[in-house]
PDB file of C-alpha atoms in Angstrom:
ATOM      1  CA  MET N   1       0.127   0.198   0.209  1.00  0.00           C
ATOM      2  CA  ILE N   2       1.114   3.192  -0.784  1.00  0.00           C
ATOM      3  CA  VAL N   3       1.311   5.665   2.714  1.00  0.00           C
ATOM      4  CA  ILE N   4       0.588   9.377   2.425  1.00  0.00           C
ATOM      5  CA  SER N   5       1.420  11.674   5.441  1.00  0.00           C
ATOM      6  CA  LYS N   6       0.475  15.378   4.989  1.00  0.00           C
ATOM      7  CA  GLN N   7       2.389  15.526   8.115  1.00  0.00           C
ATOM      8  CA  ASP N   8       6.041  14.068   6.585  1.00  0.00           C
ATOM      9  CA  MET N   9       4.903  15.270   2.909  1.00  0.00           C
ATOM     10  CA  GLN N  10       5.858  11.911   2.675  1.00  0.00           C
ATOM     11  CA  LEU N  11       5.061   8.893   0.403  1.00  0.00           C
ATOM     12  CA  THR N  12       5.797   5.543   1.694  1.00  0.00           C
ATOM     13  CA  LEU N  13       4.860   1.886  -0.410  1.00  0.00           C
ATOM     14  CA  ILE N  14       5.388  -0.745   1.827  1.00  0.00           C
ATOM     15  CA  ASN N  15       4.429  -4.491   1.438  1.00  0.00           C
ATOM     16  CA  TYR N  16       2.339  -6.630   3.683  1.00  0.00           C
ATOM     17  CA  LYS N  17       4.620  -6.952   5.915  1.00  0.00           C
ATOM     18  CA  GLY N  18       5.021  -3.545   7.065  1.00  0.00           C
ATOM     19  CA  ASP N  19       8.662  -3.316   4.802  1.00  0.00           C
ATOM     20  CA  THR N  20       9.398  -0.080   3.491  1.00  0.00           C
ATOM     21  CA  LEU N  21      10.022  -0.893  -0.548  1.00  0.00           C
ATOM     22  CA  PHE N  22       9.934   2.687  -1.490  1.00  0.00           C
ATOM     23  CA  CYS N  23      10.208   6.525   0.010  1.00  0.00           C
ATOM     24  CA  ALA N  24       9.892  10.346  -1.269  1.00  0.00           C
ATOM     25  CA  PRO N  25       9.120  13.168  -0.324  1.00  0.00           C
ATOM     26  CA  ILE N  26       5.643  15.142  -2.073  1.00  0.00           C
ATOM     27  CA  ALA N  27       3.926  18.915  -2.722  1.00  0.00           C
ATOM     28  CA  ALA N  28       0.552  18.585  -1.555  1.00  0.00           C
ATOM     29  CA  GLY N  29      -2.353  21.108  -1.425  1.00  0.00           C
ATOM     30  CA  LYS N  30      -2.220  24.794  -0.570  1.00  0.00           C
ATOM     31  CA  ALA N  31      -5.272  24.363   1.942  1.00  0.00           C
ATOM     32  CA  TYR N  32      -5.226  22.814   4.913  1.00  0.00           C
ATOM     33  CA  GLY N  33      -8.021  20.172   5.202  1.00  0.00           C
ATOM     34  CA  ASN N  34      -9.616  17.394   3.972  1.00  0.00           C
ATOM     35  CA  LYS N  35     -11.065  18.342  -0.028  1.00  0.00           C
ATOM     36  CA  GLN N  36     -14.840  19.505  -0.322  1.00  0.00           C
ATOM     37  CA  LYS N  37     -15.381  20.695  -3.453  1.00  0.00           C
ATOM     38  CA  GLN N  38     -13.350  20.352  -6.915  1.00  0.00           C
ATOM     39  CA  GLY N  39     -11.169  23.698  -6.258  1.00  0.00           C
ATOM     40  CA  ASP N  40     -10.663  24.535  -2.718  1.00  0.00           C
ATOM     41  CA  MET N  41      -6.695  23.259  -3.205  1.00  0.00           C
ATOM     42  CA  ARG N  42      -7.231  20.938  -0.399  1.00  0.00           C
ATOM     43  CA  THR N  43      -5.517  17.246  -0.551  1.00  0.00           C
ATOM     44  CA  SER N  44      -7.904  14.589   0.443  1.00  0.00           C
ATOM     45  CA  GLU N  45      -7.782  12.480   3.013  1.00  0.00           C
ATOM     46  CA  GLY N  46      -8.828   8.844   3.494  1.00  0.00           C
ATOM     47  CA  VAL N  47      -8.824   5.591   2.463  1.00  0.00           C
ATOM     48  CA  PHE N  48      -8.326   4.963  -2.020  1.00  0.00           C
ATOM     49  CA  LYS N  49      -7.826   2.985  -4.500  1.00  0.00           C
ATOM     50  CA  VAL N  50      -5.038   3.523  -7.733  1.00  0.00           C
ATOM     51  CA  VAL N  51      -7.655   3.128 -10.394  1.00  0.00           C
ATOM     52  CA  ASP N  52      -5.610   3.983 -13.391  1.00  0.00           C
ATOM     53  CA  ILE N  53      -1.785   4.578 -14.395  1.00  0.00           C
ATOM     54  CA  GLN N  54      -2.218   7.317 -17.049  1.00  0.00           C
ATOM     55  CA  ASN N  55       0.072   8.544 -20.246  1.00  0.00           C
ATOM     56  CA  ALA N  56       0.293  12.186 -18.860  1.00  0.00           C
ATOM     57  CA  SER N  57       3.155  13.380 -21.371  1.00  0.00           C
ATOM     58  CA  LYS N  58       1.127  15.059 -23.381  1.00  0.00           C
ATOM     59  CA  TRP N  59      -1.232  16.676 -21.185  1.00  0.00           C
ATOM     60  CA  THR N  60      -1.666  20.131 -20.482  1.00  0.00           C
ATOM     61  CA  HIS N  61      -3.052  22.540 -17.511  1.00  0.00           C
ATOM     62  CA  ASP N  62      -2.791  26.423 -16.211  1.00  0.00           C
ATOM     63  CA  PHE N  63      -1.557  26.084 -12.812  1.00  0.00           C
ATOM     64  CA  HIS N  64      -1.959  29.840 -11.812  1.00  0.00           C
ATOM     65  CA  ASP N  65       1.745  30.627 -11.202  1.00  0.00           C
ATOM     66  CA  GLY N  66       1.863  32.581 -14.085  1.00  0.00           C
ATOM     67  CA  LYS N  67       3.751  29.855 -16.235  1.00  0.00           C
ATOM     68  CA  GLY N  68       0.621  30.098 -18.900  1.00  0.00           C
ATOM     69  CA  GLU N  69      -0.331  26.348 -19.876  1.00  0.00           C
ATOM     70  CA  ILE N  70       1.947  24.036 -19.624  1.00  0.00           C
ATOM     71  CA  GLU N  71       3.057  21.287 -21.577  1.00  0.00           C
ATOM     72  CA  GLY N  72       3.477  17.796 -19.445  1.00  0.00           C
ATOM     73  CA  ALA N  73       2.348  19.616 -17.185  1.00  0.00           C
ATOM     74  CA  TYR N  74       1.847  15.996 -14.985  1.00  0.00           C
ATOM     75  CA  ARG N  75       4.863  15.100 -16.855  1.00  0.00           C
ATOM     76  CA  LYS N  76       4.745  11.053 -17.401  1.00  0.00           C
ATOM     77  CA  HIS N  77       2.472   9.852 -15.624  1.00  0.00           C
ATOM     78  CA  PHE N  78      -0.759  10.359 -14.004  1.00  0.00           C
ATOM     79  CA  ILE N  79      -1.325   8.017 -10.763  1.00  0.00           C
ATOM     80  CA  ARG N  80      -5.132   8.165 -11.175  1.00  0.00           C
ATOM     81  CA  LEU N  81      -7.026   7.587  -7.277  1.00  0.00           C
ATOM     82  CA  LYS N  82     -10.968   6.703  -6.774  1.00  0.00           C
ATOM     83  CA  VAL N  83     -12.048   9.683  -4.708  1.00  0.00           C
ATOM     84  CA  PRO N  84     -15.632   9.549  -4.301  1.00  0.00           C
ATOM     85  CA  GLY N  85     -17.500  12.638  -4.824  1.00  0.00           C
ATOM     86  CA  HIS N  86     -13.874  14.326  -6.524  1.00  0.00           C
ATOM     87  CA  LYS N  87     -12.313  13.342  -9.992  1.00  0.00           C
ATOM     88  CA  GLY N  88      -9.109  13.849 -11.137  1.00  0.00           C
ATOM     89  CA  ILE N  89      -7.256  13.087  -8.307  1.00  0.00           C
ATOM     90  CA  GLY N  90      -4.224  11.678  -7.896  1.00  0.00           C
ATOM     91  CA  ILE N  91      -0.220  11.380  -8.123  1.00  0.00           C
ATOM     92  CA  HIS N  92       2.021  12.887 -10.785  1.00  0.00           C
ATOM     93  CA  GLY N  93       5.380  14.840 -11.315  1.00  0.00           C
ATOM     94  CA  THR N  94       6.077  18.046 -12.011  1.00  0.00           C
ATOM     95  CA  HIS N  95       7.074  21.194 -13.597  1.00  0.00           C
ATOM     96  CA  ALA N  96       8.124  22.600 -10.843  1.00  0.00           C
ATOM     97  CA  PRO N  97      10.790  21.021  -8.456  1.00  0.00           C
ATOM     98  CA  GLU N  98      11.258  23.577  -6.245  1.00  0.00           C
ATOM     99  CA  SER N  99       7.546  22.903  -4.816  1.00  0.00           C
ATOM    100  CA  ILE N 100       8.572  19.452  -3.423  1.00  0.00           C
ATOM    101  CA  GLY N 101       8.596  19.009   0.152  1.00  0.00           C
ATOM    102  CA  SER N 102       5.522  21.831  -0.152  1.00  0.00           C
ATOM    103  CA  ARG N 103       1.999  23.109   0.448  1.00  0.00           C
ATOM    104  CA  ALA N 104       1.753  23.962  -3.390  1.00  0.00           C
ATOM    105  CA  THR N 105      -0.042  22.017  -5.716  1.00  0.00           C
ATOM    106  CA  GLU N 106      -4.509  22.187  -6.244  1.00  0.00           C
ATOM    107  CA  GLY N 107      -4.636  18.755  -3.879  1.00  0.00           C
ATOM    108  CA  CYS N 108      -2.875  16.445  -6.218  1.00  0.00           C
ATOM    109  CA  ILE N 109       0.179  15.189  -4.905  1.00  0.00           C
ATOM    110  CA  GLN N 110       2.726  15.699  -6.612  1.00  0.00           C
ATOM    111  CA  LEU N 111       6.636  13.595  -6.826  1.00  0.00           C
ATOM    112  CA  ASN N 112       9.652  14.911  -8.338  1.00  0.00           C
ATOM    113  CA  ASN N 113      10.151  13.178 -11.733  1.00  0.00           C
ATOM    114  CA  ASP N 114      12.412  10.765 -11.400  1.00  0.00           C
ATOM    115  CA  ASP N 115      10.710   9.452  -8.454  1.00  0.00           C
ATOM    116  CA  LEU N 116       7.317   9.128 -10.171  1.00  0.00           C
ATOM    117  CA  GLU N 117       9.619   7.424 -12.570  1.00  0.00           C
ATOM    118  CA  ARG N 118      10.593   4.837 -10.247  1.00  0.00           C
ATOM    119  CA  LEU N 119       7.003   5.242  -7.987  1.00  0.00           C
ATOM    120  CA  VAL N 120       5.346   3.347 -11.187  1.00  0.00           C
ATOM    121  CA  THR N 121       7.530   0.877 -11.724  1.00  0.00           C
ATOM    122  CA  LEU N 122       5.906  -0.543  -8.413  1.00  0.00           C
ATOM    123  CA  ILE N 123       2.600   0.121  -7.756  1.00  0.00           C
ATOM    124  CA  TYR N 124      -0.311  -1.683 -10.079  1.00  0.00           C
ATOM    125  CA  PRO N 125      -4.310  -0.931 -10.310  1.00  0.00           C
ATOM    126  CA  LEU N 126      -6.624  -1.510  -7.224  1.00  0.00           C
ATOM    127  CA  LEU N 127      -3.528  -0.705  -4.662  1.00  0.00           C
ATOM    128  CA  THR N 128      -4.771   0.707  -1.537  1.00  0.00           C
ATOM    129  CA  VAL N 129      -3.615   4.528  -1.382  1.00  0.00           C
ATOM    130  CA  VAL N 130      -3.855   5.805   2.104  1.00  0.00           C
ATOM    131  CA  ILE N 131      -3.270   9.858   2.935  1.00  0.00           C
ATOM    132  CA  THR N 132      -2.969  10.553   6.400  1.00  0.00           C
ATOM    133  CA  PRO N 133      -3.784  14.472   7.488  1.00  0.00           C
ATOM    134  CA  SER N 134      -1.248  16.762   9.496  1.00  0.00           C
ATOM    135  CA  ALA N 135      -2.073  18.460  12.691  1.00  0.00           C
ATOM    136  CA  THR N 136      -3.553  22.269  11.258  1.00  0.00           C
ATOM    137  CA  ASP N 137      -5.229  19.749   8.369  1.00  0.00           C
ATOM    138  CA  GLU N 138      -6.953  18.332  11.536  1.00  0.00           C
ATOM    139  CA  ARG N 139      -7.424  21.195  12.636  1.00  0.00           C
ATOM    140  CA  VAL N 140      -9.009  23.367  10.304  1.00  0.00           C
ATOM    141  CA  ASN N 141     -11.320  19.847   9.135  1.00  0.00           C
ATOM    142  CA  LEU N 142     -12.752  20.310  12.938  1.00  0.00           C
ATOM    143  CA  LYS N 143     -13.885  23.778  12.409  1.00  0.00           C
ATOM    144  CA  ASN N 144     -15.049  22.755   8.923  1.00  0.00           C
ATOM    145  CA  GLN N 145     -17.710  20.329  11.580  1.00  0.00           C
ATOM    146  CA  LYS N 146     -18.986  23.185  13.301  1.00  0.00           C
TER     147      LYS N 146
END
């Protein structure tokens, strides 16, 4: 399974024995808290499944960072997650490697491109993905429940 910690800004692939097979730093959603709606800049929290590993090398996207439409914005692969109530949530590479380790995405999980290339050789569809909140995410989640 993949465990993504928003507290540690880390993605870890572990086997059924709990052994770490792969570990890499990430970037997560700009806003704290669990994803509520499209465009809220939050990363979903919970237990999900990898539904597909797609070729994203020709995809474009404007991240509204002043750089305009970026060709190959997600780099070679987009690991699509099944997140009930949301679409377009996944794990992908980055056009801005300096963002890794920070809250910089629209909600997806970003990896360094070399880390993404390694990860896709180790995973498969229907693999479980667990995304855990940081302490700040938890405070925001509690506030949103009131």
